[in-house]
PDB file of C-alpha atoms in Angstrom:
ATOM      1  CA  MET S1310     264.353 274.216 183.543  1.00  0.00           C
ATOM      2  CA  ASN S1311     260.811 272.898 183.806  1.00  0.00           C
ATOM      3  CA  ILE S1312     258.322 273.295 181.005  1.00  0.00           C
ATOM      4  CA  VAL S1313     255.045 271.629 180.074  1.00  0.00           C
ATOM      5  CA  VAL S1314     255.168 269.732 176.790  1.00  0.00           C
ATOM      6  CA  ASN S1315     251.894 268.308 175.496  1.00  0.00           C
ATOM      7  CA  GLY S1316     250.432 268.552 178.962  1.00  0.00           C
ATOM      8  CA  GLU S1317     253.360 266.766 180.686  1.00  0.00           C
ATOM      9  CA  GLN S1318     255.743 268.440 183.138  1.00  0.00           C
ATOM     10  CA  ARG S1319     259.253 267.889 181.789  1.00  0.00           C
ATOM     11  CA  GLY S1320     262.689 269.004 182.941  1.00  0.00           C
ATOM     12  CA  PHE S1321     265.397 269.907 180.429  1.00  0.00           C
ATOM     13  CA  GLU S1322     269.026 270.925 180.859  1.00  0.00           C
ATOM     14  CA  GLY S1323     270.884 272.862 178.207  1.00  0.00           C
ATOM     15  CA  VAL S1324     267.887 273.220 175.910  1.00  0.00           C
ATOM     16  CA  GLY S1325     267.593 276.878 175.073  1.00  0.00           C
ATOM     17  CA  ASP S1326     265.396 277.116 172.017  1.00  0.00           C
ATOM     18  CA  LEU S1327     262.660 275.252 170.210  1.00  0.00           C
ATOM     19  CA  ALA S1328     265.032 273.718 167.651  1.00  0.00           C
ATOM     20  CA  ALA S1329     267.050 272.172 170.506  1.00  0.00           C
ATOM     21  CA  LEU S1330     263.853 270.973 172.185  1.00  0.00           C
ATOM     22  CA  VAL S1331     262.716 269.176 169.030  1.00  0.00           C
ATOM     23  CA  VAL S1332     266.083 267.432 168.805  1.00  0.00           C
ATOM     24  CA  ALA S1333     266.045 266.576 172.534  1.00  0.00           C
ATOM     25  CA  LEU S1334     262.634 264.939 172.081  1.00  0.00           C
ATOM     26  CA  GLY S1335     263.842 262.895 169.111  1.00  0.00           C
ATOM     27  CA  LEU S1336     261.399 264.499 166.670  1.00  0.00           C
ATOM     28  CA  ASP S1337     261.756 265.504 163.027  1.00  0.00           C
ATOM     29  CA  GLN S1338     260.988 269.205 162.811  1.00  0.00           C
ATOM     30  CA  ARG S1339     259.740 268.851 159.228  1.00  0.00           C
ATOM     31  CA  LYS S1340     256.850 266.704 160.473  1.00  0.00           C
ATOM     32  CA  VAL S1341     255.533 268.765 163.383  1.00  0.00           C
ATOM     33  CA  ALA S1342     253.942 272.079 164.241  1.00  0.00           C
ATOM     34  CA  ILE S1343     254.595 273.856 167.522  1.00  0.00           C
ATOM     35  CA  GLU S1344     252.626 276.196 169.728  1.00  0.00           C
ATOM     36  CA  ARG S1345     254.410 278.075 172.527  1.00  0.00           C
ATOM     37  CA  ASN S1346     252.105 279.554 175.139  1.00  0.00           C
ATOM     38  CA  LEU S1347     249.221 279.347 172.658  1.00  0.00           C
ATOM     39  CA  GLU S1348     251.150 281.170 169.907  1.00  0.00           C
ATOM     40  CA  ILE S1349     252.095 279.209 166.804  1.00  0.00           C
ATOM     41  CA  VAL S1350     255.813 279.373 166.084  1.00  0.00           C
ATOM     42  CA  PRO S1351     256.750 279.122 162.399  1.00  0.00           C
ATOM     43  CA  ARG S1352     259.260 276.371 161.668  1.00  0.00           C
ATOM     44  CA  SER S1353     261.716 279.005 160.417  1.00  0.00           C
ATOM     45  CA  ALA S1354     261.767 280.560 163.899  1.00  0.00           C
ATOM     46  CA  TYR S1355     262.551 277.462 165.996  1.00  0.00           C
ATOM     47  CA  LEU S1356     266.232 278.411 166.287  1.00  0.00           C
ATOM     48  CA  THR S1357     265.468 281.928 167.403  1.00  0.00           C
ATOM     49  CA  THR S1358     262.604 281.104 169.787  1.00  0.00           C
ATOM     50  CA  ALA S1359     263.938 280.822 173.311  1.00  0.00           C
ATOM     51  CA  ILE S1360     262.267 278.583 175.851  1.00  0.00           C
ATOM     52  CA  ALA S1361     261.621 279.944 179.329  1.00  0.00           C
ATOM     53  CA  GLU S1362     260.779 278.325 182.660  1.00  0.00           C
ATOM     54  CA  GLY S1363     257.101 277.401 182.834  1.00  0.00           C
ATOM     55  CA  ASP S1364     256.469 277.583 179.090  1.00  0.00           C
ATOM     56  CA  ARG S1365     253.586 275.548 177.800  1.00  0.00           C
ATOM     57  CA  ILE S1366     254.560 273.873 174.550  1.00  0.00           C
ATOM     58  CA  GLU S1367     252.284 271.888 172.253  1.00  0.00           C
ATOM     59  CA  ILE S1368     253.847 269.767 169.529  1.00  0.00           C
ATOM     60  CA  VAL S1369     251.445 268.206 167.034  1.00  0.00           C
ATOM     61  CA  HIS S1370     251.581 266.247 163.806  1.00  0.00           C
ATOM     62  CA  PHE S1371     249.236 264.604 161.349  1.00  0.00           C
ATOM     63  CA  ILE S1372     247.752 261.258 162.243  1.00  0.00           C
ATOM     64  CA  GLY S1373     245.020 259.151 160.678  1.00  0.00           C
ATOM     65  CA  GLY S1374     241.552 260.671 160.834  1.00  0.00           C
ATOM     66  CA  GLY S1375     238.256 260.867 158.973  1.00  0.00           C
TER      67      GLY S1375
ATOM     68  CA  MET I1500     237.582 251.427 120.770  1.00  0.00           C
ATOM     69  CA  ASN I1501     237.308 251.094 124.500  1.00  0.00           C
ATOM     70  CA  ALA I1502     233.696 251.825 125.363  1.00  0.00           C
ATOM     71  CA  HIS I1503     234.579 251.963 129.051  1.00  0.00           C
ATOM     72  CA  THR I1504     236.912 254.916 128.830  1.00  0.00           C
ATOM     73  CA  LEU I1505     235.445 257.704 130.877  1.00  0.00           C
ATOM     74  CA  PRO I1506     235.413 261.172 129.415  1.00  0.00           C
ATOM     75  CA  ASP I1507     237.298 263.796 131.365  1.00  0.00           C
ATOM     76  CA  ASP I1508     234.972 264.473 134.262  1.00  0.00           C
ATOM     77  CA  SER I1509     236.916 266.383 136.826  1.00  0.00           C
ATOM     78  CA  TRP I1510     235.687 268.583 139.650  1.00  0.00           C
ATOM     79  CA  THR I1511     237.267 271.644 141.158  1.00  0.00           C
ATOM     80  CA  VAL I1512     237.379 272.899 144.733  1.00  0.00           C
ATOM     81  CA  ALA I1513     239.110 276.145 145.702  1.00  0.00           C
ATOM     82  CA  GLY I1514     240.885 276.240 142.348  1.00  0.00           C
ATOM     83  CA  ARG I1515     242.264 272.699 142.591  1.00  0.00           C
ATOM     84  CA  THR I1516     241.043 270.144 140.080  1.00  0.00           C
ATOM     85  CA  PHE I1517     240.630 266.452 140.839  1.00  0.00           C
ATOM     86  CA  ARG I1518     239.586 263.454 138.779  1.00  0.00           C
ATOM     87  CA  SER I1519     238.757 261.137 141.654  1.00  0.00           C
ATOM     88  CA  ARG I1520     235.419 261.805 143.311  1.00  0.00           C
ATOM     89  CA  LEU I1521     236.203 259.662 146.310  1.00  0.00           C
ATOM     90  CA  ILE I1522     237.906 261.213 149.337  1.00  0.00           C
ATOM     91  CA  VAL I1523     239.014 258.751 151.971  1.00  0.00           C
ATOM     92  CA  GLY I1524     239.770 259.121 155.639  1.00  0.00           C
ATOM     93  CA  THR I1525     242.864 257.730 157.297  1.00  0.00           C
ATOM     94  CA  GLY I1526     241.430 256.733 160.684  1.00  0.00           C
ATOM     95  CA  LYS I1527     240.555 253.349 162.192  1.00  0.00           C
ATOM     96  CA  TYR I1528     242.883 251.242 160.020  1.00  0.00           C
ATOM     97  CA  LYS I1529     244.815 248.434 161.662  1.00  0.00           C
ATOM     98  CA  ASP I1530     248.036 250.026 160.443  1.00  0.00           C
ATOM     99  CA  TYR I1531     249.250 252.789 158.144  1.00  0.00           C
ATOM    100  CA  ALA I1532     250.393 250.325 155.470  1.00  0.00           C
ATOM    101  CA  THR I1533     246.837 249.001 155.031  1.00  0.00           C
ATOM    102  CA  ASN I1534     245.613 252.564 155.069  1.00  0.00           C
ATOM    103  CA  ALA I1535     247.972 253.552 152.261  1.00  0.00           C
ATOM    104  CA  ALA I1536     247.048 250.493 150.195  1.00  0.00           C
ATOM    105  CA  ALA I1537     243.325 251.245 150.638  1.00  0.00           C
ATOM    106  CA  ALA I1538     243.778 254.870 149.593  1.00  0.00           C
ATOM    107  CA  GLU I1539     245.578 253.676 146.448  1.00  0.00           C
ATOM    108  CA  ALA I1540     242.891 251.066 145.730  1.00  0.00           C
ATOM    109  CA  ALA I1541     240.209 253.731 146.126  1.00  0.00           C
ATOM    110  CA  GLY I1542     241.952 255.827 143.508  1.00  0.00           C
ATOM    111  CA  ALA I1543     241.721 258.705 145.977  1.00  0.00           C
ATOM    112  CA  GLU I1544     243.561 261.966 145.360  1.00  0.00           C
ATOM    113  CA  ILE I1545     242.545 263.564 148.655  1.00  0.00           C
ATOM    114  CA  VAL I1546     242.806 262.048 152.129  1.00  0.00           C
ATOM    115  CA  THR I1547     241.560 263.532 155.369  1.00  0.00           C
ATOM    116  CA  VAL I1548     243.977 263.655 158.284  1.00  0.00           C
ATOM    117  CA  ALA I1549     243.722 264.641 161.939  1.00  0.00           C
ATOM    118  CA  VAL I1550     246.016 266.861 163.997  1.00  0.00           C
ATOM    119  CA  ARG I1551     247.110 265.465 167.363  1.00  0.00           C
ATOM    120  CA  ARG I1552     249.895 265.717 169.912  1.00  0.00           C
ATOM    121  CA  VAL I1553     253.029 263.756 169.018  1.00  0.00           C
ATOM    122  CA  ASN I1554     253.798 260.753 171.191  1.00  0.00           C
ATOM    123  CA  LEU I1555     256.660 261.960 173.384  1.00  0.00           C
ATOM    124  CA  SER I1556     257.246 258.611 175.040  1.00  0.00           C
ATOM    125  CA  ASP I1557     257.972 256.879 171.721  1.00  0.00           C
ATOM    126  CA  PRO I1558     258.980 259.301 168.976  1.00  0.00           C
ATOM    127  CA  SER I1559     260.099 256.387 166.779  1.00  0.00           C
ATOM    128  CA  GLN I1560     256.592 254.976 166.338  1.00  0.00           C
ATOM    129  CA  PRO I1561     255.260 254.874 162.727  1.00  0.00           C
ATOM    130  CA  MET I1562     254.056 258.199 161.358  1.00  0.00           C
ATOM    131  CA  LEU I1563     251.221 258.662 158.886  1.00  0.00           C
ATOM    132  CA  VAL I1564     253.294 260.761 156.488  1.00  0.00           C
ATOM    133  CA  ASP I1565     255.810 257.916 156.073  1.00  0.00           C
ATOM    134  CA  TYR I1566     253.064 255.721 154.547  1.00  0.00           C
ATOM    135  CA  VAL I1567     250.384 258.031 153.152  1.00  0.00           C
ATOM    136  CA  LYS I1568     252.656 260.545 151.561  1.00  0.00           C
ATOM    137  CA  PRO I1569     251.770 264.210 151.154  1.00  0.00           C
ATOM    138  CA  ASP I1570     253.421 264.318 147.719  1.00  0.00           C
ATOM    139  CA  ARG I1571     251.076 261.570 146.526  1.00  0.00           C
ATOM    140  CA  PHE I1572     247.820 262.714 148.145  1.00  0.00           C
ATOM    141  CA  THR I1573     246.353 266.110 148.901  1.00  0.00           C
ATOM    142  CA  PHE I1574     246.081 266.210 152.685  1.00  0.00           C
ATOM    143  CA  LEU I1575     242.821 267.630 153.979  1.00  0.00           C
ATOM    144  CA  PRO I1576     243.346 268.372 157.693  1.00  0.00           C
ATOM    145  CA  ASN I1577     240.193 268.066 159.764  1.00  0.00           C
ATOM    146  CA  THR I1578     239.006 269.379 163.116  1.00  0.00           C
ATOM    147  CA  ALA I1579     237.539 266.100 164.312  1.00  0.00           C
ATOM    148  CA  GLY I1580     237.007 266.121 168.042  1.00  0.00           C
ATOM    149  CA  CYS I1581     236.560 269.885 168.221  1.00  0.00           C
ATOM    150  CA  PHE I1582     233.443 271.050 170.004  1.00  0.00           C
ATOM    151  CA  THR I1583     234.016 274.803 169.853  1.00  0.00           C
ATOM    152  CA  GLY I1584     234.964 277.222 167.113  1.00  0.00           C
ATOM    153  CA  GLU I1585     238.107 278.177 169.041  1.00  0.00           C
ATOM    154  CA  ASP I1586     239.314 274.557 169.197  1.00  0.00           C
ATOM    155  CA  ALA I1587     238.730 274.217 165.471  1.00  0.00           C
ATOM    156  CA  MET I1588     240.580 277.442 164.696  1.00  0.00           C
ATOM    157  CA  ARG I1589     243.546 276.443 166.827  1.00  0.00           C
ATOM    158  CA  THR I1590     243.719 273.005 165.219  1.00  0.00           C
ATOM    159  CA  LEU I1591     243.625 274.323 161.663  1.00  0.00           C
ATOM    160  CA  ARG I1592     246.196 277.034 162.318  1.00  0.00           C
ATOM    161  CA  LEU I1593     248.533 274.274 163.542  1.00  0.00           C
ATOM    162  CA  ALA I1594     247.644 272.157 160.512  1.00  0.00           C
ATOM    163  CA  ARG I1595     248.519 275.028 158.216  1.00  0.00           C
ATOM    164  CA  GLU I1596     251.866 275.390 159.961  1.00  0.00           C
ATOM    165  CA  ALA I1597     252.548 271.631 159.900  1.00  0.00           C
ATOM    166  CA  GLY I1598     251.697 271.146 156.264  1.00  0.00           C
ATOM    167  CA  GLY I1599     251.585 274.541 154.671  1.00  0.00           C
ATOM    168  CA  TRP I1600     248.103 273.968 153.248  1.00  0.00           C
ATOM    169  CA  THR I1601     245.128 276.257 153.359  1.00  0.00           C
ATOM    170  CA  LEU I1602     242.564 273.697 152.132  1.00  0.00           C
ATOM    171  CA  VAL I1603     240.951 272.307 155.282  1.00  0.00           C
ATOM    172  CA  LYS I1604     237.905 270.460 156.523  1.00  0.00           C
ATOM    173  CA  LEU I1605     235.968 272.190 159.277  1.00  0.00           C
ATOM    174  CA  GLU I1606     233.804 270.177 161.604  1.00  0.00           C
ATOM    175  CA  VAL I1607     232.523 271.490 164.901  1.00  0.00           C
ATOM    176  CA  LEU I1608     230.677 268.788 166.749  1.00  0.00           C
ATOM    177  CA  SER I1609     227.911 269.022 169.321  1.00  0.00           C
ATOM    178  CA  ASP I1610     226.637 265.830 170.880  1.00  0.00           C
ATOM    179  CA  PRO I1611     229.291 263.093 171.404  1.00  0.00           C
ATOM    180  CA  LYS I1612     226.622 260.449 170.883  1.00  0.00           C
ATOM    181  CA  THR I1613     225.475 261.587 167.456  1.00  0.00           C
ATOM    182  CA  LEU I1614     228.552 263.631 166.420  1.00  0.00           C
ATOM    183  CA  TYR I1615     226.052 265.943 164.818  1.00  0.00           C
ATOM    184  CA  PRO I1616     227.586 269.247 163.734  1.00  0.00           C
ATOM    185  CA  ASP I1617     226.925 272.329 165.843  1.00  0.00           C
ATOM    186  CA  MET I1618     225.895 274.533 162.953  1.00  0.00           C
ATOM    187  CA  GLU I1619     225.898 277.815 164.871  1.00  0.00           C
ATOM    188  CA  GLU I1620     229.512 277.245 165.957  1.00  0.00           C
ATOM    189  CA  THR I1621     230.417 275.874 162.539  1.00  0.00           C
ATOM    190  CA  LEU I1622     229.200 279.002 160.783  1.00  0.00           C
ATOM    191  CA  ARG I1623     230.992 281.244 163.283  1.00  0.00           C
ATOM    192  CA  ALA I1624     234.280 279.339 162.896  1.00  0.00           C
ATOM    193  CA  LEU I1625     233.911 279.324 159.115  1.00  0.00           C
ATOM    194  CA  LYS I1626     233.743 283.119 159.000  1.00  0.00           C
ATOM    195  CA  LEU I1627     236.887 283.420 161.138  1.00  0.00           C
ATOM    196  CA  LEU I1628     238.778 280.884 159.010  1.00  0.00           C
ATOM    197  CA  VAL I1629     237.772 282.520 155.742  1.00  0.00           C
ATOM    198  CA  ALA I1630     238.971 285.855 157.122  1.00  0.00           C
ATOM    199  CA  GLU I1631     242.362 284.226 157.809  1.00  0.00           C
ATOM    200  CA  GLY I1632     242.671 282.987 154.239  1.00  0.00           C
ATOM    201  CA  PHE I1633     241.710 279.348 154.680  1.00  0.00           C
ATOM    202  CA  ASP I1634     239.842 277.423 151.965  1.00  0.00           C
ATOM    203  CA  VAL I1635     237.233 275.659 154.039  1.00  0.00           C
ATOM    204  CA  MET I1636     235.279 272.534 153.167  1.00  0.00           C
ATOM    205  CA  VAL I1637     232.524 272.280 155.752  1.00  0.00           C
ATOM    206  CA  TYR I1638     231.010 269.213 157.389  1.00  0.00           C
ATOM    207  CA  CYS I1639     227.421 270.186 158.034  1.00  0.00           C
ATOM    208  CA  SER I1640     223.884 269.106 158.714  1.00  0.00           C
ATOM    209  CA  ASP I1641     221.551 268.456 155.794  1.00  0.00           C
ATOM    210  CA  ASP I1642     219.613 271.672 156.375  1.00  0.00           C
ATOM    211  CA  PRO I1643     219.424 273.510 153.028  1.00  0.00           C
ATOM    212  CA  VAL I1644     219.092 276.862 154.808  1.00  0.00           C
ATOM    213  CA  TYR I1645     222.337 276.385 156.707  1.00  0.00           C
ATOM    214  CA  ALA I1646     223.984 275.017 153.571  1.00  0.00           C
ATOM    215  CA  ARG I1647     223.194 278.305 151.856  1.00  0.00           C
ATOM    216  CA  LYS I1648     224.480 280.322 154.806  1.00  0.00           C
ATOM    217  CA  LEU I1649     227.759 278.407 154.689  1.00  0.00           C
ATOM    218  CA  GLU I1650     228.108 279.072 150.997  1.00  0.00           C
ATOM    219  CA  ASP I1651     227.331 282.756 151.487  1.00  0.00           C
ATOM    220  CA  ALA I1652     230.002 282.877 154.205  1.00  0.00           C
ATOM    221  CA  GLY I1653     232.629 281.582 151.789  1.00  0.00           C
ATOM    222  CA  ALA I1654     232.696 277.789 152.197  1.00  0.00           C
ATOM    223  CA  VAL I1655     234.505 276.223 149.232  1.00  0.00           C
ATOM    224  CA  ALA I1656     232.520 272.991 149.585  1.00  0.00           C
ATOM    225  CA  ILE I1657     229.370 271.937 151.423  1.00  0.00           C
ATOM    226  CA  MET I1658     229.633 268.506 153.033  1.00  0.00           C
ATOM    227  CA  PRO I1659     226.378 267.346 154.614  1.00  0.00           C
ATOM    228  CA  LEU I1660     226.178 264.052 156.429  1.00  0.00           C
ATOM    229  CA  GLY I1661     224.139 261.211 154.898  1.00  0.00           C
ATOM    230  CA  ALA I1662     223.858 259.588 158.345  1.00  0.00           C
ATOM    231  CA  PRO I1663     225.840 259.962 161.586  1.00  0.00           C
ATOM    232  CA  ILE I1664     229.638 259.653 161.400  1.00  0.00           C
ATOM    233  CA  GLY I1665     230.769 256.047 161.547  1.00  0.00           C
ATOM    234  CA  SER I1666     227.198 254.706 161.555  1.00  0.00           C
ATOM    235  CA  GLY I1667     227.263 253.065 158.133  1.00  0.00           C
ATOM    236  CA  LEU I1668     223.505 253.552 157.896  1.00  0.00           C
ATOM    237  CA  GLY I1669     223.561 254.730 154.304  1.00  0.00           C
ATOM    238  CA  ILE I1670     222.021 257.885 152.942  1.00  0.00           C
ATOM    239  CA  GLN I1671     218.980 258.738 155.036  1.00  0.00           C
ATOM    240  CA  ASN I1672     218.172 262.155 153.603  1.00  0.00           C
ATOM    241  CA  LYS I1673     217.975 261.971 149.841  1.00  0.00           C
ATOM    242  CA  VAL I1674     215.472 264.810 149.537  1.00  0.00           C
ATOM    243  CA  ASN I1675     217.548 267.261 151.568  1.00  0.00           C
ATOM    244  CA  LEU I1676     220.757 266.303 149.800  1.00  0.00           C
ATOM    245  CA  ARG I1677     219.119 266.852 146.432  1.00  0.00           C
ATOM    246  CA  ILE I1678     217.807 270.271 147.458  1.00  0.00           C
ATOM    247  CA  ILE I1679     221.288 271.237 148.650  1.00  0.00           C
ATOM    248  CA  VAL I1680     222.835 270.010 145.385  1.00  0.00           C
ATOM    249  CA  GLU I1681     220.339 271.987 143.319  1.00  0.00           C
ATOM    250  CA  GLN I1682     220.918 275.271 145.124  1.00  0.00           C
ATOM    251  CA  ALA I1683     224.698 275.081 145.652  1.00  0.00           C
ATOM    252  CA  LYS I1684     227.216 276.781 143.397  1.00  0.00           C
ATOM    253  CA  VAL I1685     230.162 275.132 145.183  1.00  0.00           C
ATOM    254  CA  PRO I1686     230.822 271.379 145.282  1.00  0.00           C
ATOM    255  CA  VAL I1687     228.557 269.288 147.493  1.00  0.00           C
ATOM    256  CA  LEU I1688     229.988 266.140 149.054  1.00  0.00           C
ATOM    257  CA  VAL I1689     228.364 263.477 151.188  1.00  0.00           C
ATOM    258  CA  ASP I1690     230.528 263.353 154.291  1.00  0.00           C
ATOM    259  CA  ALA I1691     229.611 260.508 156.654  1.00  0.00           C
ATOM    260  CA  GLY I1692     227.012 257.793 156.630  1.00  0.00           C
ATOM    261  CA  VAL I1693     228.124 255.568 153.768  1.00  0.00           C
ATOM    262  CA  GLY I1694     228.232 251.902 154.816  1.00  0.00           C
ATOM    263  CA  THR I1695     228.630 249.999 151.585  1.00  0.00           C
ATOM    264  CA  ALA I1696     229.130 250.539 147.878  1.00  0.00           C
ATOM    265  CA  SER I1697     225.490 251.107 146.954  1.00  0.00           C
ATOM    266  CA  ASP I1698     225.297 253.989 149.450  1.00  0.00           C
ATOM    267  CA  ALA I1699     228.106 255.770 147.629  1.00  0.00           C
ATOM    268  CA  THR I1700     226.318 255.227 144.342  1.00  0.00           C
ATOM    269  CA  VAL I1701     223.104 256.695 145.749  1.00  0.00           C
ATOM    270  CA  GLY I1702     224.962 259.813 146.854  1.00  0.00           C
ATOM    271  CA  MET I1703     226.490 260.300 143.435  1.00  0.00           C
ATOM    272  CA  GLU I1704     223.163 259.623 141.683  1.00  0.00           C
ATOM    273  CA  LEU I1705     221.743 262.525 143.660  1.00  0.00           C
ATOM    274  CA  GLY I1706     224.231 264.764 141.871  1.00  0.00           C
ATOM    275  CA  CYS I1707     226.805 265.161 144.622  1.00  0.00           C
ATOM    276  CA  ASP I1708     230.261 266.079 143.365  1.00  0.00           C
ATOM    277  CA  ALA I1709     232.115 263.561 145.511  1.00  0.00           C
ATOM    278  CA  ILE I1710     231.834 261.295 148.537  1.00  0.00           C
ATOM    279  CA  LEU I1711     233.983 261.371 151.665  1.00  0.00           C
ATOM    280  CA  MET I1712     234.181 258.175 153.683  1.00  0.00           C
ATOM    281  CA  ASN I1713     236.370 256.485 156.243  1.00  0.00           C
ATOM    282  CA  THR I1714     234.751 253.783 158.367  1.00  0.00           C
ATOM    283  CA  ALA I1715     233.028 251.984 155.475  1.00  0.00           C
ATOM    284  CA  ILE I1716     236.445 251.123 154.076  1.00  0.00           C
ATOM    285  CA  ALA I1717     238.490 250.912 157.277  1.00  0.00           C
ATOM    286  CA  GLU I1718     236.077 248.573 159.055  1.00  0.00           C
ATOM    287  CA  ALA I1719     235.371 246.298 156.087  1.00  0.00           C
ATOM    288  CA  LYS I1720     236.749 242.768 156.529  1.00  0.00           C
ATOM    289  CA  ASP I1721     238.937 243.425 153.493  1.00  0.00           C
ATOM    290  CA  PRO I1722     239.513 247.204 153.422  1.00  0.00           C
ATOM    291  CA  ILE I1723     241.497 247.181 150.188  1.00  0.00           C
ATOM    292  CA  ARG I1724     238.784 245.286 148.330  1.00  0.00           C
ATOM    293  CA  MET I1725     236.117 247.598 149.764  1.00  0.00           C
ATOM    294  CA  ALA I1726     238.170 250.603 148.686  1.00  0.00           C
ATOM    295  CA  ARG I1727     238.132 249.232 145.166  1.00  0.00           C
ATOM    296  CA  ALA I1728     234.368 248.618 145.399  1.00  0.00           C
ATOM    297  CA  MET I1729     233.853 252.221 146.514  1.00  0.00           C
ATOM    298  CA  LYS I1730     235.893 253.524 143.611  1.00  0.00           C
ATOM    299  CA  HIS I1731     233.631 251.690 141.171  1.00  0.00           C
ATOM    300  CA  ALA I1732     230.492 252.660 143.099  1.00  0.00           C
ATOM    301  CA  VAL I1733     231.321 256.349 142.922  1.00  0.00           C
ATOM    302  CA  ILE I1734     232.067 256.113 139.201  1.00  0.00           C
ATOM    303  CA  ALA I1735     228.826 254.173 138.630  1.00  0.00           C
ATOM    304  CA  GLY I1736     226.760 256.746 140.493  1.00  0.00           C
ATOM    305  CA  ARG I1737     228.399 259.631 138.703  1.00  0.00           C
ATOM    306  CA  GLU I1738     227.895 258.042 135.294  1.00  0.00           C
ATOM    307  CA  ALA I1739     224.272 257.221 136.073  1.00  0.00           C
ATOM    308  CA  TYR I1740     223.681 260.808 137.188  1.00  0.00           C
ATOM    309  CA  LEU I1741     225.216 262.191 134.001  1.00  0.00           C
ATOM    310  CA  ALA I1742     223.398 259.643 131.842  1.00  0.00           C
ATOM    311  CA  GLY I1743     220.038 260.715 133.283  1.00  0.00           C
ATOM    312  CA  ARG I1744     217.839 257.980 134.642  1.00  0.00           C
ATOM    313  CA  MET I1745     214.616 256.807 132.973  1.00  0.00           C
ATOM    314  CA  GLN I1746     211.266 257.992 134.207  1.00  0.00           C
ATOM    315  CA  ARG I1747     209.573 255.876 136.842  1.00  0.00           C
ATOM    316  CA  ARG I1748     206.295 254.243 135.811  1.00  0.00           C
ATOM    317  CA  LEU I1749     203.692 252.643 137.987  1.00  0.00           C
ATOM    318  CA  TYR I1750     202.982 249.827 135.517  1.00  0.00           C
ATOM    319  CA  ALA I1751     205.003 247.596 133.229  1.00  0.00           C
ATOM    320  CA  ASP I1752     206.179 248.642 129.810  1.00  0.00           C
ATOM    321  CA  PRO I1753     207.386 245.744 127.663  1.00  0.00           C
ATOM    322  CA  SER I1754     210.963 245.839 126.444  1.00  0.00           C
ATOM    323  CA  SER I1755     210.271 243.553 123.481  1.00  0.00           C
ATOM    324  CA  PRO I1756     208.078 244.975 120.712  1.00  0.00           C
ATOM    325  CA  LEU I1757     204.482 243.783 120.659  1.00  0.00           C
ATOM    326  CA  GLY I1758     204.314 243.990 116.843  1.00  0.00           C
ATOM    327  CA  GLY I1759     205.183 240.809 114.905  1.00  0.00           C
ATOM    328  CA  LEU I1760     204.097 238.451 117.644  1.00  0.00           C
ATOM    329  CA  ILE I1761     203.496 234.950 116.272  1.00  0.00           C
TER     330      ILE I1761
END
């Protein structure tokens, strides 16, 4: 399955939902926020949010800024 | 008796009360450890943070929250780099989801060279954010008319620039800042322009409630020492403002009595 994560085309096998995607990317879900096709997904819904071919996912976190 | 003990002089924004009147940014530091040490040295209770894409190629790289901890500092997510109201809205909705906070800093920029705020877009975005329940501190121009419009639209703090972001030019607009301070019923903060300690003092002497700075500390040769200097500068300016300065005179007025001269 091909999806776009943070602007990059990526292929994933066996990753069905956002919770699995976060794990597959090596991220800590407590430290990120996720948008799927421009809709924010609450952290509590990662397990129940399925990923589909062609989805555009944005995963952000806090970094230093003024 | 310790004559240097400050009386309780807190300030409140959106129902949250703080003792420190110095908000520091977390950008431009050589590493997050220095950043955390500078924030501690500044005595800051609030730090601004940015929202960006995670690094997918190296998820193990250091993360801000591991050094500057959200249980120690109030995180104030910003919209730096946003040039439209929609970008700002999207960024702050993500920030709210990432951190769970509604207190945010709105900045909608116009010209990349000056990083001057686009006030028309800023006001439009502010109204949308307020309608969604955000508590919005607003980076703005030093125009007292716009400052009033922001306040009327529900801004919880007015944050005019003292000089362009990252310029370190010091406070260039004392008259406008003072007018904004006098008319505002919400906190007024100088956001941007401070270069060194005396600039922070000037801002506080004008009656501002707090100062927000980043580059002046981050780009100092010794950021931790400069953070400490800024802490003292803000306290000095605040105390001087509360003390009430003497009247200016054109000519000298001797400090030693003239009576009893030999």
